[in-house]
Amino acid sequence: MNFLTRVREQLEKLWENFALWQKIVLGAILAVSIVAVVLVAYNMRQEPEMDVLYNDLEATDAQAITERLTEMNVQYVLADDGRAILVPADRKYQLRLDLADLNLTGVVGFETYDTTRFGETDTDKQVRFLIALQGELTRTIEQMAEVQSARVHISMPAQSLYRNEKKATTASVMLRLYENTSVTPDQVETIMSFISHSVDGLEPQDVTVMDIEGNRLSDEVNGTTSAITPEMLANYMAMSLDRENRIVRNVQTMLERVRGPGQAVVRASVEMDFDAISTVEERLLEPPAPVSEHTRTESATGMSGTTGENPADTNMGGPIYGIPWSTGDSTWDMEERTTNYESGKAVETRTVAPGQLTRVTVSVAINGELSEDEQQQIYDLVVSAAGLSEPRGDLLTVVGVPFYDDFTQLMDQELAAMQEAERQRQMIQIALIILGLILLLLLIFFAMRKMNAATEAQTQLIAEAAEAELAEGEGEGEIPPDLGLDMLVESEGEPAIDAEMTPEALEKKALRAQIEKLIQTNPEEVGKVLKTWLIED
C-alpha cells in the first residue's frame, strides 16, 4: 500500500466521523474558496500591464491629464503622490500623441498667434508678443540637461522721443536645476548671450541669471557680486598668504646665502585690493583734420541807383519812392569759403583685475651688529628682491640685533635627546625581535624533543605489551618456547624468516610480528595504554 492510498483512506475515515452540519460548513468554505480563487485569477488576467505616461508632474498638469483620460475612458493609476500617471503599456505612446495639445508646462509660446483676436489693440499685441517670446526662451533653456524648469522675464521700457530718457531693456532668468547638478559659468554666459541675442536692444550684462535658492549665477560672469561669499573670502586670504610667502622666500634665501643659514629672519605683510574696476576714457585727437571745404565767389559791375522805399518817408529826407537817389558806375566782388573739420576721438576701456597690491611691509632682522654700509646694502638687496615701490607706500625695516641662542641650543639638545631616544627604541626593538626568535627556536626544539620522547615511550610501551603477550602465549603453548634456527615465523604479508638469521635477530623479528599482530587485533587497548602514559607524563 503506497503513501497516497493511506492518505486517501485516512481522509475518508475522517470525513465519515464528521457530523452533518460539519460536512455542510466545510463544503461551503471549500466552495467559497474556489469561487474566490477563480475571481482573483480572472481579475489578474484582465488587469493590463501599466507603464508610466508622465512623471514629475505639477498638480495642475496632473489634473488636466486625468480629466482628459477620464473623458477618453482610459484606465489610469496615480503614483508617486500624484506626480506620476500610469496607463496601459500598450496605449502609452498613442496617449502621449493624443495629449500633445495639452500645455503641461504652462508655458505659452508663439502658438498663441494661431488664433486671431478681434478688437485687439497694439498694446495688447505687444504684451502678447512679449509673453510668447518669454515662453519660447523658457522652452529652449529647459532643453539643457541640468535644467529641470526655467522662467524668463523680459522688461521692455516704453519708447521715448528723448535720447537722455531712454531706458535699457533688461531680463531675468530663474533656473530650477536637477538634484546633484550645477551649471558652470560658461553655461551661464551662454544663457545670457542667448537671451540678449533673442531680444532687440538687450545687452548680455543686463541679463540676470539666478537659481531656485536665490544664488545670482550671473555675477561670476559679469565680475560683480553683491556680497562676499565664504569661498571668495577664503580665496582672497589664500592669495594674500601666497604673496607674503613668496616675498619671504625670495628675501630669506638671498640673505642666507649672504649671511649664512639661520642668520636672518624675514617677515612680510601685504595689503591687496580685490575690487574689480572698469574705466572708460574718451579723448579728442589733435589737431583736428579738415574733411571738406566749399568756396563761393561772386562779382558784378554796372549802373546802380537808389530808390525810395515809401512815399511816406519823404518828410524824413529820404529818397522818394520810385525816383533814383543817385546814379553812377559800381563794382561788387564777394568770396565765401566754408571748411568742415572733424576731431578724432579715442575711446579706451580699462579693467583692473582684483588682487592688486596696494601696500607691502617687510621686516628683516640680521644676527649681530650692522654697519651703515652693510645695512644699506641689505636694504637695497631686499628692495629689489621683494619688488618694493616707494610711490605705492611700501615700508622696509632692516635691523641688526643679536639673536637669542639659548633657545636654539635648547632645541638642539632636545633634538639630540629625541634622536638618542629614537636610537635606543630601535635597539630595544631589534633586541626584542632577536629574543623572540630565540624563544621560538627553543620552543620548536623542546617540542620536537618531547615528540621524540613520546615516540620512544610509545615504542617501549608497545614492546612491553608485546613481551607480556608473548609470555602469555608461551604459557599457553601458542608460541613454542624454543626460538632456534629451525623455527620460521611468518607474519601476514611477509615472507618466512631466513634460517640463517642469528637468535637475536630472530627474537626481534618475532617480537615485531607479535607487536603488529597485537595492534591489528586489539588497537583499543594499545590506545588506552598510550593515552594513560601521556596523561601521567
PDB file of N, CA, C and O in Angstrom, residues 21-80:
ATOM      1  N   TRP A  21     -23.718  18.745  10.045  1.00  0.00           N
ATOM      2  CA  TRP A  21     -23.518  20.198   9.974  1.00  0.00           C
ATOM      3  C   TRP A  21     -22.061  20.546   9.702  1.00  0.00           C
ATOM      4  O   TRP A  21     -21.747  21.531   9.039  1.00  0.00           O
ATOM      5  N   GLN A  22     -21.141  19.716  10.212  1.00  0.00           N
ATOM      6  CA  GLN A  22     -19.722  19.950   9.935  1.00  0.00           C
ATOM      7  C   GLN A  22     -19.412  19.735   8.449  1.00  0.00           C
ATOM      8  O   GLN A  22     -18.624  20.470   7.852  1.00  0.00           O
ATOM      9  N   LYS A  23     -20.045  18.716   7.867  1.00  0.00           N
ATOM     10  CA  LYS A  23     -19.827  18.489   6.442  1.00  0.00           C
ATOM     11  C   LYS A  23     -20.370  19.649   5.621  1.00  0.00           C
ATOM     12  O   LYS A  23     -19.761  20.062   4.616  1.00  0.00           O
ATOM     13  N   ILE A  24     -21.530  20.213   6.039  1.00  0.00           N
ATOM     14  CA  ILE A  24     -22.121  21.340   5.288  1.00  0.00           C
ATOM     15  C   ILE A  24     -21.224  22.570   5.374  1.00  0.00           C
ATOM     16  O   ILE A  24     -20.949  23.243   4.372  1.00  0.00           O
ATOM     17  N   VAL A  25     -20.765  22.881   6.554  1.00  0.00           N
ATOM     18  CA  VAL A  25     -19.891  24.063   6.734  1.00  0.00           C
ATOM     19  C   VAL A  25     -18.597  23.896   5.951  1.00  0.00           C
ATOM     20  O   VAL A  25     -18.113  24.820   5.272  1.00  0.00           O
ATOM     21  N   LEU A  26     -17.985  22.746   6.033  1.00  0.00           N
ATOM     22  CA  LEU A  26     -16.736  22.513   5.314  1.00  0.00           C
ATOM     23  C   LEU A  26     -16.945  22.602   3.808  1.00  0.00           C
ATOM     24  O   LEU A  26     -16.108  23.154   3.084  1.00  0.00           O
ATOM     25  N   GLY A  27     -18.077  22.089   3.314  1.00  0.00           N
ATOM     26  CA  GLY A  27     -18.351  22.194   1.887  1.00  0.00           C
ATOM     27  C   GLY A  27     -18.574  23.628   1.449  1.00  0.00           C
ATOM     28  O   GLY A  27     -18.119  24.041   0.371  1.00  0.00           O
ATOM     29  N   ALA A  28     -19.252  24.417   2.294  1.00  0.00           N
ATOM     30  CA  ALA A  28     -19.470  25.837   1.952  1.00  0.00           C
ATOM     31  C   ALA A  28     -18.150  26.599   1.899  1.00  0.00           C
ATOM     32  O   ALA A  28     -17.901  27.412   0.999  1.00  0.00           O
ATOM     33  N   ILE A  29     -17.313  26.348   2.896  1.00  0.00           N
ATOM     34  CA  ILE A  29     -15.999  27.028   2.906  1.00  0.00           C
ATOM     35  C   ILE A  29     -15.190  26.655   1.675  1.00  0.00           C
ATOM     36  O   ILE A  29     -14.554  27.500   1.035  1.00  0.00           O
ATOM     37  N   LEU A  30     -15.241  25.385   1.317  1.00  0.00           N
ATOM     38  CA  LEU A  30     -14.497  24.947   0.137  1.00  0.00           C
ATOM     39  C   LEU A  30     -15.045  25.592  -1.124  1.00  0.00           C
ATOM     40  O   LEU A  30     -14.270  26.035  -2.002  1.00  0.00           O
ATOM     41  N   ALA A  31     -16.365  25.731  -1.259  1.00  0.00           N
ATOM     42  CA  ALA A  31     -16.963  26.338  -2.440  1.00  0.00           C
ATOM     43  C   ALA A  31     -16.609  27.818  -2.538  1.00  0.00           C
ATOM     44  O   ALA A  31     -16.268  28.334  -3.618  1.00  0.00           O
ATOM     45  N   VAL A  32     -16.709  28.532  -1.397  1.00  0.00           N
ATOM     46  CA  VAL A  32     -16.351  29.962  -1.397  1.00  0.00           C
ATOM     47  C   VAL A  32     -14.888  30.149  -1.756  1.00  0.00           C
ATOM     48  O   VAL A  32     -14.521  31.073  -2.505  1.00  0.00           O
ATOM     49  N   SER A  33     -14.019  29.319  -1.266  1.00  0.00           N
ATOM     50  CA  SER A  33     -12.588  29.436  -1.587  1.00  0.00           C
ATOM     51  C   SER A  33     -12.337  29.234  -3.074  1.00  0.00           C
ATOM     52  O   SER A  33     -11.549  29.954  -3.696  1.00  0.00           O
ATOM     53  N   ILE A  34     -13.024  28.257  -3.629  1.00  0.00           N
ATOM     54  CA  ILE A  34     -12.841  28.004  -5.060  1.00  0.00           C
ATOM     55  C   ILE A  34     -13.323  29.192  -5.882  1.00  0.00           C
ATOM     56  O   ILE A  34     -12.656  29.629  -6.833  1.00  0.00           O
ATOM     57  N   VAL A  35     -14.482  29.768  -5.512  1.00  0.00           N
ATOM     58  CA  VAL A  35     -15.003  30.929  -6.241  1.00  0.00           C
ATOM     59  C   VAL A  35     -14.058  32.112  -6.115  1.00  0.00           C
ATOM     60  O   VAL A  35     -13.798  32.843  -7.089  1.00  0.00           O
ATOM     61  N   ALA A  36     -13.512  32.371  -4.905  1.00  0.00           N
ATOM     62  CA  ALA A  36     -12.591  33.496  -4.704  1.00  0.00           C
ATOM     63  C   ALA A  36     -11.326  33.334  -5.542  1.00  0.00           C
ATOM     64  O   ALA A  36     -10.832  34.287  -6.165  1.00  0.00           O
ATOM     65  N   VAL A  37     -10.799  32.116  -5.570  1.00  0.00           N
ATOM     66  CA  VAL A  37      -9.590  31.884  -6.371  1.00  0.00           C
ATOM     67  C   VAL A  37      -9.870  32.113  -7.844  1.00  0.00           C
ATOM     68  O   VAL A  37      -9.046  32.711  -8.570  1.00  0.00           O
ATOM     69  N   VAL A  38     -11.027  31.680  -8.308  1.00  0.00           N
ATOM     70  CA  VAL A  38     -11.367  31.883  -9.715  1.00  0.00           C
ATOM     71  C   VAL A  38     -11.509  33.362 -10.036  1.00  0.00           C
ATOM     72  O   VAL A  38     -11.020  33.855 -11.075  1.00  0.00           O
ATOM     73  N   LEU A  39     -12.174  34.135  -9.145  1.00  0.00           N
ATOM     74  CA  LEU A  39     -12.346  35.574  -9.389  1.00  0.00           C
ATOM     75  C   LEU A  39     -11.007  36.304  -9.391  1.00  0.00           C
ATOM     76  O   LEU A  39     -10.756  37.175 -10.228  1.00  0.00           O
ATOM     77  N   VAL A  40     -10.141  35.978  -8.434  1.00  0.00           N
ATOM     78  CA  VAL A  40      -8.819  36.637  -8.389  1.00  0.00           C
ATOM     79  C   VAL A  40      -8.024  36.323  -9.637  1.00  0.00           C
ATOM     80  O   VAL A  40      -7.375  37.203 -10.241  1.00  0.00           O
ATOM     81  N   ALA A  41      -8.068  35.081 -10.080  1.00  0.00           N
ATOM     82  CA  ALA A  41      -7.330  34.718 -11.294  1.00  0.00           C
ATOM     83  C   ALA A  41      -7.894  35.451 -12.503  1.00  0.00           C
ATOM     84  O   ALA A  41      -7.141  35.901 -13.379  1.00  0.00           O
ATOM     85  N   TYR A  42      -9.234  35.599 -12.523  1.00  0.00           N
ATOM     86  CA  TYR A  42      -9.848  36.301 -13.650  1.00  0.00           C
ATOM     87  C   TYR A  42      -9.468  37.772 -13.655  1.00  0.00           C
ATOM     88  O   TYR A  42      -9.134  38.341 -14.706  1.00  0.00           O
ATOM     89  N   ASN A  43      -9.497  38.402 -12.473  1.00  0.00           N
ATOM     90  CA  ASN A  43      -9.120  39.823 -12.396  1.00  0.00           C
ATOM     91  C   ASN A  43      -7.650  40.020 -12.739  1.00  0.00           C
ATOM     92  O   ASN A  43      -7.276  40.997 -13.383  1.00  0.00           O
ATOM     93  N   MET A  44      -6.826  39.113 -12.296  1.00  0.00           N
ATOM     94  CA  MET A  44      -5.405  39.239 -12.629  1.00  0.00           C
ATOM     95  C   MET A  44      -5.178  39.086 -14.126  1.00  0.00           C
ATOM     96  O   MET A  44      -4.306  39.745 -14.710  1.00  0.00           O
ATOM     97  N   ARG A  45      -5.969  38.235 -14.734  1.00  0.00           N
ATOM     98  CA  ARG A  45      -5.833  38.065 -16.185  1.00  0.00           C
ATOM     99  C   ARG A  45      -6.335  39.302 -16.923  1.00  0.00           C
ATOM    100  O   ARG A  45      -5.791  39.696 -17.945  1.00  0.00           O
ATOM    101  N   GLN A  46      -7.392  39.946 -16.364  1.00  0.00           N
ATOM    102  CA  GLN A  46      -7.961  41.114 -17.015  1.00  0.00           C
ATOM    103  C   GLN A  46      -7.171  42.390 -16.742  1.00  0.00           C
ATOM    104  O   GLN A  46      -7.295  43.364 -17.474  1.00  0.00           O
ATOM    105  N   GLU A  47      -6.377  42.431 -15.634  1.00  0.00           N
ATOM    106  CA  GLU A  47      -5.633  43.645 -15.277  1.00  0.00           C
ATOM    107  C   GLU A  47      -4.505  43.854 -16.296  1.00  0.00           C
ATOM    108  O   GLU A  47      -3.612  43.023 -16.426  1.00  0.00           O
ATOM    109  N   PRO A  48      -4.508  44.998 -17.025  1.00  0.00           N
ATOM    110  CA  PRO A  48      -3.451  45.223 -18.030  1.00  0.00           C
ATOM    111  C   PRO A  48      -2.138  45.638 -17.371  1.00  0.00           C
ATOM    112  O   PRO A  48      -2.107  46.107 -16.231  1.00  0.00           O
ATOM    113  N   GLU A  49      -1.090  45.480 -18.076  1.00  0.00           N
ATOM    114  CA  GLU A  49       0.223  45.914 -17.606  1.00  0.00           C
ATOM    115  C   GLU A  49       0.314  47.430 -17.716  1.00  0.00           C
ATOM    116  O   GLU A  49       0.081  48.009 -18.778  1.00  0.00           O
ATOM    117  N   MET A  50       0.641  48.085 -16.588  1.00  0.00           N
ATOM    118  CA  MET A  50       0.666  49.536 -16.527  1.00  0.00           C
ATOM    119  C   MET A  50       2.099  50.040 -16.701  1.00  0.00           C
ATOM    120  O   MET A  50       3.062  49.395 -16.263  1.00  0.00           O
ATOM    121  N   ASP A  51       2.204  51.209 -17.329  1.00  0.00           N
ATOM    122  CA  ASP A  51       3.506  51.844 -17.534  1.00  0.00           C
ATOM    123  C   ASP A  51       3.338  53.342 -17.332  1.00  0.00           C
ATOM    124  O   ASP A  51       2.230  53.881 -17.402  1.00  0.00           O
ATOM    125  N   VAL A  52       4.465  54.036 -17.119  1.00  0.00           N
ATOM    126  CA  VAL A  52       4.431  55.465 -16.790  1.00  0.00           C
ATOM    127  C   VAL A  52       4.129  56.267 -18.054  1.00  0.00           C
ATOM    128  O   VAL A  52       4.822  56.138 -19.076  1.00  0.00           O
ATOM    129  N   LEU A  53       3.086  57.095 -17.952  1.00  0.00           N
ATOM    130  CA  LEU A  53       2.760  58.013 -19.048  1.00  0.00           C
ATOM    131  C   LEU A  53       3.526  59.318 -18.882  1.00  0.00           C
ATOM    132  O   LEU A  53       4.208  59.770 -19.800  1.00  0.00           O
ATOM    133  N   TYR A  54       3.429  59.951 -17.711  1.00  0.00           N
ATOM    134  CA  TYR A  54       4.174  61.161 -17.370  1.00  0.00           C
ATOM    135  C   TYR A  54       4.579  61.048 -15.907  1.00  0.00           C
ATOM    136  O   TYR A  54       3.884  60.440 -15.089  1.00  0.00           O
ATOM    137  N   ASN A  55       5.698  61.647 -15.556  1.00  0.00           N
ATOM    138  CA  ASN A  55       6.130  61.713 -14.165  1.00  0.00           C
ATOM    139  C   ASN A  55       6.639  63.119 -13.872  1.00  0.00           C
ATOM    140  O   ASN A  55       6.788  63.941 -14.784  1.00  0.00           O
ATOM    141  N   ASP A  56       6.895  63.381 -12.581  1.00  0.00           N
ATOM    142  CA  ASP A  56       7.341  64.701 -12.113  1.00  0.00           C
ATOM    143  C   ASP A  56       6.375  65.794 -12.559  1.00  0.00           C
ATOM    144  O   ASP A  56       6.785  66.857 -13.051  1.00  0.00           O
ATOM    145  N   LEU A  57       5.098  65.551 -12.388  1.00  0.00           N
ATOM    146  CA  LEU A  57       4.074  66.493 -12.822  1.00  0.00           C
ATOM    147  C   LEU A  57       3.696  67.430 -11.681  1.00  0.00           C
ATOM    148  O   LEU A  57       3.730  67.055 -10.504  1.00  0.00           O
ATOM    149  N   GLU A  58       3.341  68.651 -12.056  1.00  0.00           N
ATOM    150  CA  GLU A  58       2.733  69.561 -11.100  1.00  0.00           C
ATOM    151  C   GLU A  58       1.268  69.177 -10.906  1.00  0.00           C
ATOM    152  O   GLU A  58       0.685  68.425 -11.703  1.00  0.00           O
ATOM    153  N   ALA A  59       0.664  69.721  -9.837  1.00  0.00           N
ATOM    154  CA  ALA A  59      -0.712  69.351  -9.517  1.00  0.00           C
ATOM    155  C   ALA A  59      -1.677  69.775 -10.625  1.00  0.00           C
ATOM    156  O   ALA A  59      -2.597  69.026 -10.995  1.00  0.00           O
ATOM    157  N   THR A  60      -1.442  70.964 -11.195  1.00  0.00           N
ATOM    158  CA  THR A  60      -2.340  71.438 -12.258  1.00  0.00           C
ATOM    159  C   THR A  60      -2.212  70.581 -13.520  1.00  0.00           C
ATOM    160  O   THR A  60      -3.217  70.268 -14.168  1.00  0.00           O
ATOM    161  N   ASP A  61      -0.985  70.193 -13.857  1.00  0.00           N
ATOM    162  CA  ASP A  61      -0.790  69.356 -15.041  1.00  0.00           C
ATOM    163  C   ASP A  61      -1.406  67.972 -14.836  1.00  0.00           C
ATOM    164  O   ASP A  61      -2.036  67.418 -15.752  1.00  0.00           O
ATOM    165  N   ALA A  62      -1.234  67.397 -13.640  1.00  0.00           N
ATOM    166  CA  ALA A  62      -1.831  66.094 -13.371  1.00  0.00           C
ATOM    167  C   ALA A  62      -3.349  66.151 -13.443  1.00  0.00           C
ATOM    168  O   ALA A  62      -4.000  65.222 -13.945  1.00  0.00           O
ATOM    169  N   GLN A  63      -3.923  67.251 -12.970  1.00  0.00           N
ATOM    170  CA  GLN A  63      -5.380  67.391 -13.037  1.00  0.00           C
ATOM    171  C   GLN A  63      -5.859  67.455 -14.486  1.00  0.00           C
ATOM    172  O   GLN A  63      -6.851  66.812 -14.860  1.00  0.00           O
ATOM    173  N   ALA A  64      -5.159  68.226 -15.315  1.00  0.00           N
ATOM    174  CA  ALA A  64      -5.561  68.336 -16.719  1.00  0.00           C
ATOM    175  C   ALA A  64      -5.461  66.989 -17.437  1.00  0.00           C
ATOM    176  O   ALA A  64      -6.340  66.617 -18.233  1.00  0.00           O
ATOM    177  N   ILE A  65      -4.424  66.223 -17.143  1.00  0.00           N
ATOM    178  CA  ILE A  65      -4.241  64.933 -17.816  1.00  0.00           C
ATOM    179  C   ILE A  65      -5.309  63.947 -17.370  1.00  0.00           C
ATOM    180  O   ILE A  65      -5.904  63.232 -18.192  1.00  0.00           O
ATOM    181  N   THR A  66      -5.571  63.866 -16.067  1.00  0.00           N
ATOM    182  CA  THR A  66      -6.575  62.913 -15.581  1.00  0.00           C
ATOM    183  C   THR A  66      -7.974  63.249 -16.097  1.00  0.00           C
ATOM    184  O   THR A  66      -8.757  62.339 -16.400  1.00  0.00           O
ATOM    185  N   GLU A  67      -8.281  64.539 -16.207  1.00  0.00           N
ATOM    186  CA  GLU A  67      -9.582  64.911 -16.765  1.00  0.00           C
ATOM    187  C   GLU A  67      -9.708  64.457 -18.214  1.00  0.00           C
ATOM    188  O   GLU A  67     -10.747  63.934 -18.632  1.00  0.00           O
ATOM    189  N   ARG A  68      -8.647  64.625 -18.983  1.00  0.00           N
ATOM    190  CA  ARG A  68      -8.691  64.201 -20.374  1.00  0.00           C
ATOM    191  C   ARG A  68      -8.771  62.668 -20.475  1.00  0.00           C
ATOM    192  O   ARG A  68      -9.497  62.132 -21.320  1.00  0.00           O
ATOM    193  N   LEU A  69      -8.035  61.954 -19.628  1.00  0.00           N
ATOM    194  CA  LEU A  69      -8.095  60.490 -19.656  1.00  0.00           C
ATOM    195  C   LEU A  69      -9.483  59.982 -19.257  1.00  0.00           C
ATOM    196  O   LEU A  69      -9.960  58.977 -19.800  1.00  0.00           O
ATOM    197  N   THR A  70     -10.117  60.678 -18.324  1.00  0.00           N
ATOM    198  CA  THR A  70     -11.474  60.285 -17.941  1.00  0.00           C
ATOM    199  C   THR A  70     -12.450  60.483 -19.095  1.00  0.00           C
ATOM    200  O   THR A  70     -13.327  59.644 -19.347  1.00  0.00           O
ATOM    201  N   GLU A  71     -12.291  61.602 -19.812  1.00  0.00           N
ATOM    202  CA  GLU A  71     -13.142  61.834 -20.972  1.00  0.00           C
ATOM    203  C   GLU A  71     -12.929  60.775 -22.047  1.00  0.00           C
ATOM    204  O   GLU A  71     -13.860  60.392 -22.764  1.00  0.00           O
ATOM    205  N   MET A  72     -11.713  60.266 -22.159  1.00  0.00           N
ATOM    206  CA  MET A  72     -11.391  59.262 -23.172  1.00  0.00           C
ATOM    207  C   MET A  72     -11.662  57.843 -22.684  1.00  0.00           C
ATOM    208  O   MET A  72     -11.387  56.886 -23.418  1.00  0.00           O
ATOM    209  N   ASN A  73     -12.180  57.684 -21.442  1.00  0.00           N
ATOM    210  CA  ASN A  73     -12.464  56.366 -20.878  1.00  0.00           C
ATOM    211  C   ASN A  73     -11.211  55.476 -20.858  1.00  0.00           C
ATOM    212  O   ASN A  73     -11.247  54.304 -21.221  1.00  0.00           O
ATOM    213  N   VAL A  74     -10.108  56.058 -20.422  1.00  0.00           N
ATOM    214  CA  VAL A  74      -8.838  55.336 -20.339  1.00  0.00           C
ATOM    215  C   VAL A  74      -8.549  55.047 -18.869  1.00  0.00           C
ATOM    216  O   VAL A  74      -8.629  55.942 -18.015  1.00  0.00           O
ATOM    217  N   GLN A  75      -8.225  53.817 -18.573  1.00  0.00           N
ATOM    218  CA  GLN A  75      -7.881  53.435 -17.207  1.00  0.00           C
ATOM    219  C   GLN A  75      -6.498  53.981 -16.856  1.00  0.00           C
ATOM    220  O   GLN A  75      -5.544  53.853 -17.632  1.00  0.00           O
ATOM    221  N   TYR A  76      -6.383  54.579 -15.662  1.00  0.00           N
ATOM    222  CA  TYR A  76      -5.103  55.141 -15.240  1.00  0.00           C
ATOM    223  C   TYR A  76      -4.946  54.919 -13.745  1.00  0.00           C
ATOM    224  O   TYR A  76      -5.904  54.677 -13.008  1.00  0.00           O
ATOM    225  N   VAL A  77      -3.691  55.025 -13.283  1.00  0.00           N
ATOM    226  CA  VAL A  77      -3.350  54.860 -11.873  1.00  0.00           C
ATOM    227  C   VAL A  77      -2.388  55.979 -11.499  1.00  0.00           C
ATOM    228  O   VAL A  77      -1.422  56.257 -12.237  1.00  0.00           O
ATOM    229  N   LEU A  78      -2.653  56.627 -10.356  1.00  0.00           N
ATOM    230  CA  LEU A  78      -1.770  57.680  -9.854  1.00  0.00           C
ATOM    231  C   LEU A  78      -0.702  57.065  -8.961  1.00  0.00           C
ATOM    232  O   LEU A  78      -0.990  56.171  -8.151  1.00  0.00           O
ATOM    233  N   ALA A  79       0.521  57.546  -9.077  1.00  0.00           N
ATOM    234  CA  ALA A  79       1.643  57.054  -8.283  1.00  0.00           C
ATOM    235  C   ALA A  79       2.527  58.229  -7.894  1.00  0.00           C
ATOM    236  O   ALA A  79       2.369  59.349  -8.400  1.00  0.00           O
ATOM    237  N   ASP A  80       3.472  57.955  -6.989  1.00  0.00           N
ATOM    238  CA  ASP A  80       4.429  58.978  -6.534  1.00  0.00           C
ATOM    239  C   ASP A  80       3.693  60.217  -6.014  1.00  0.00           C
ATOM    240  O   ASP A  80       3.991  61.350  -6.411  1.00  0.00           O
TER     241      ASP A  80
END
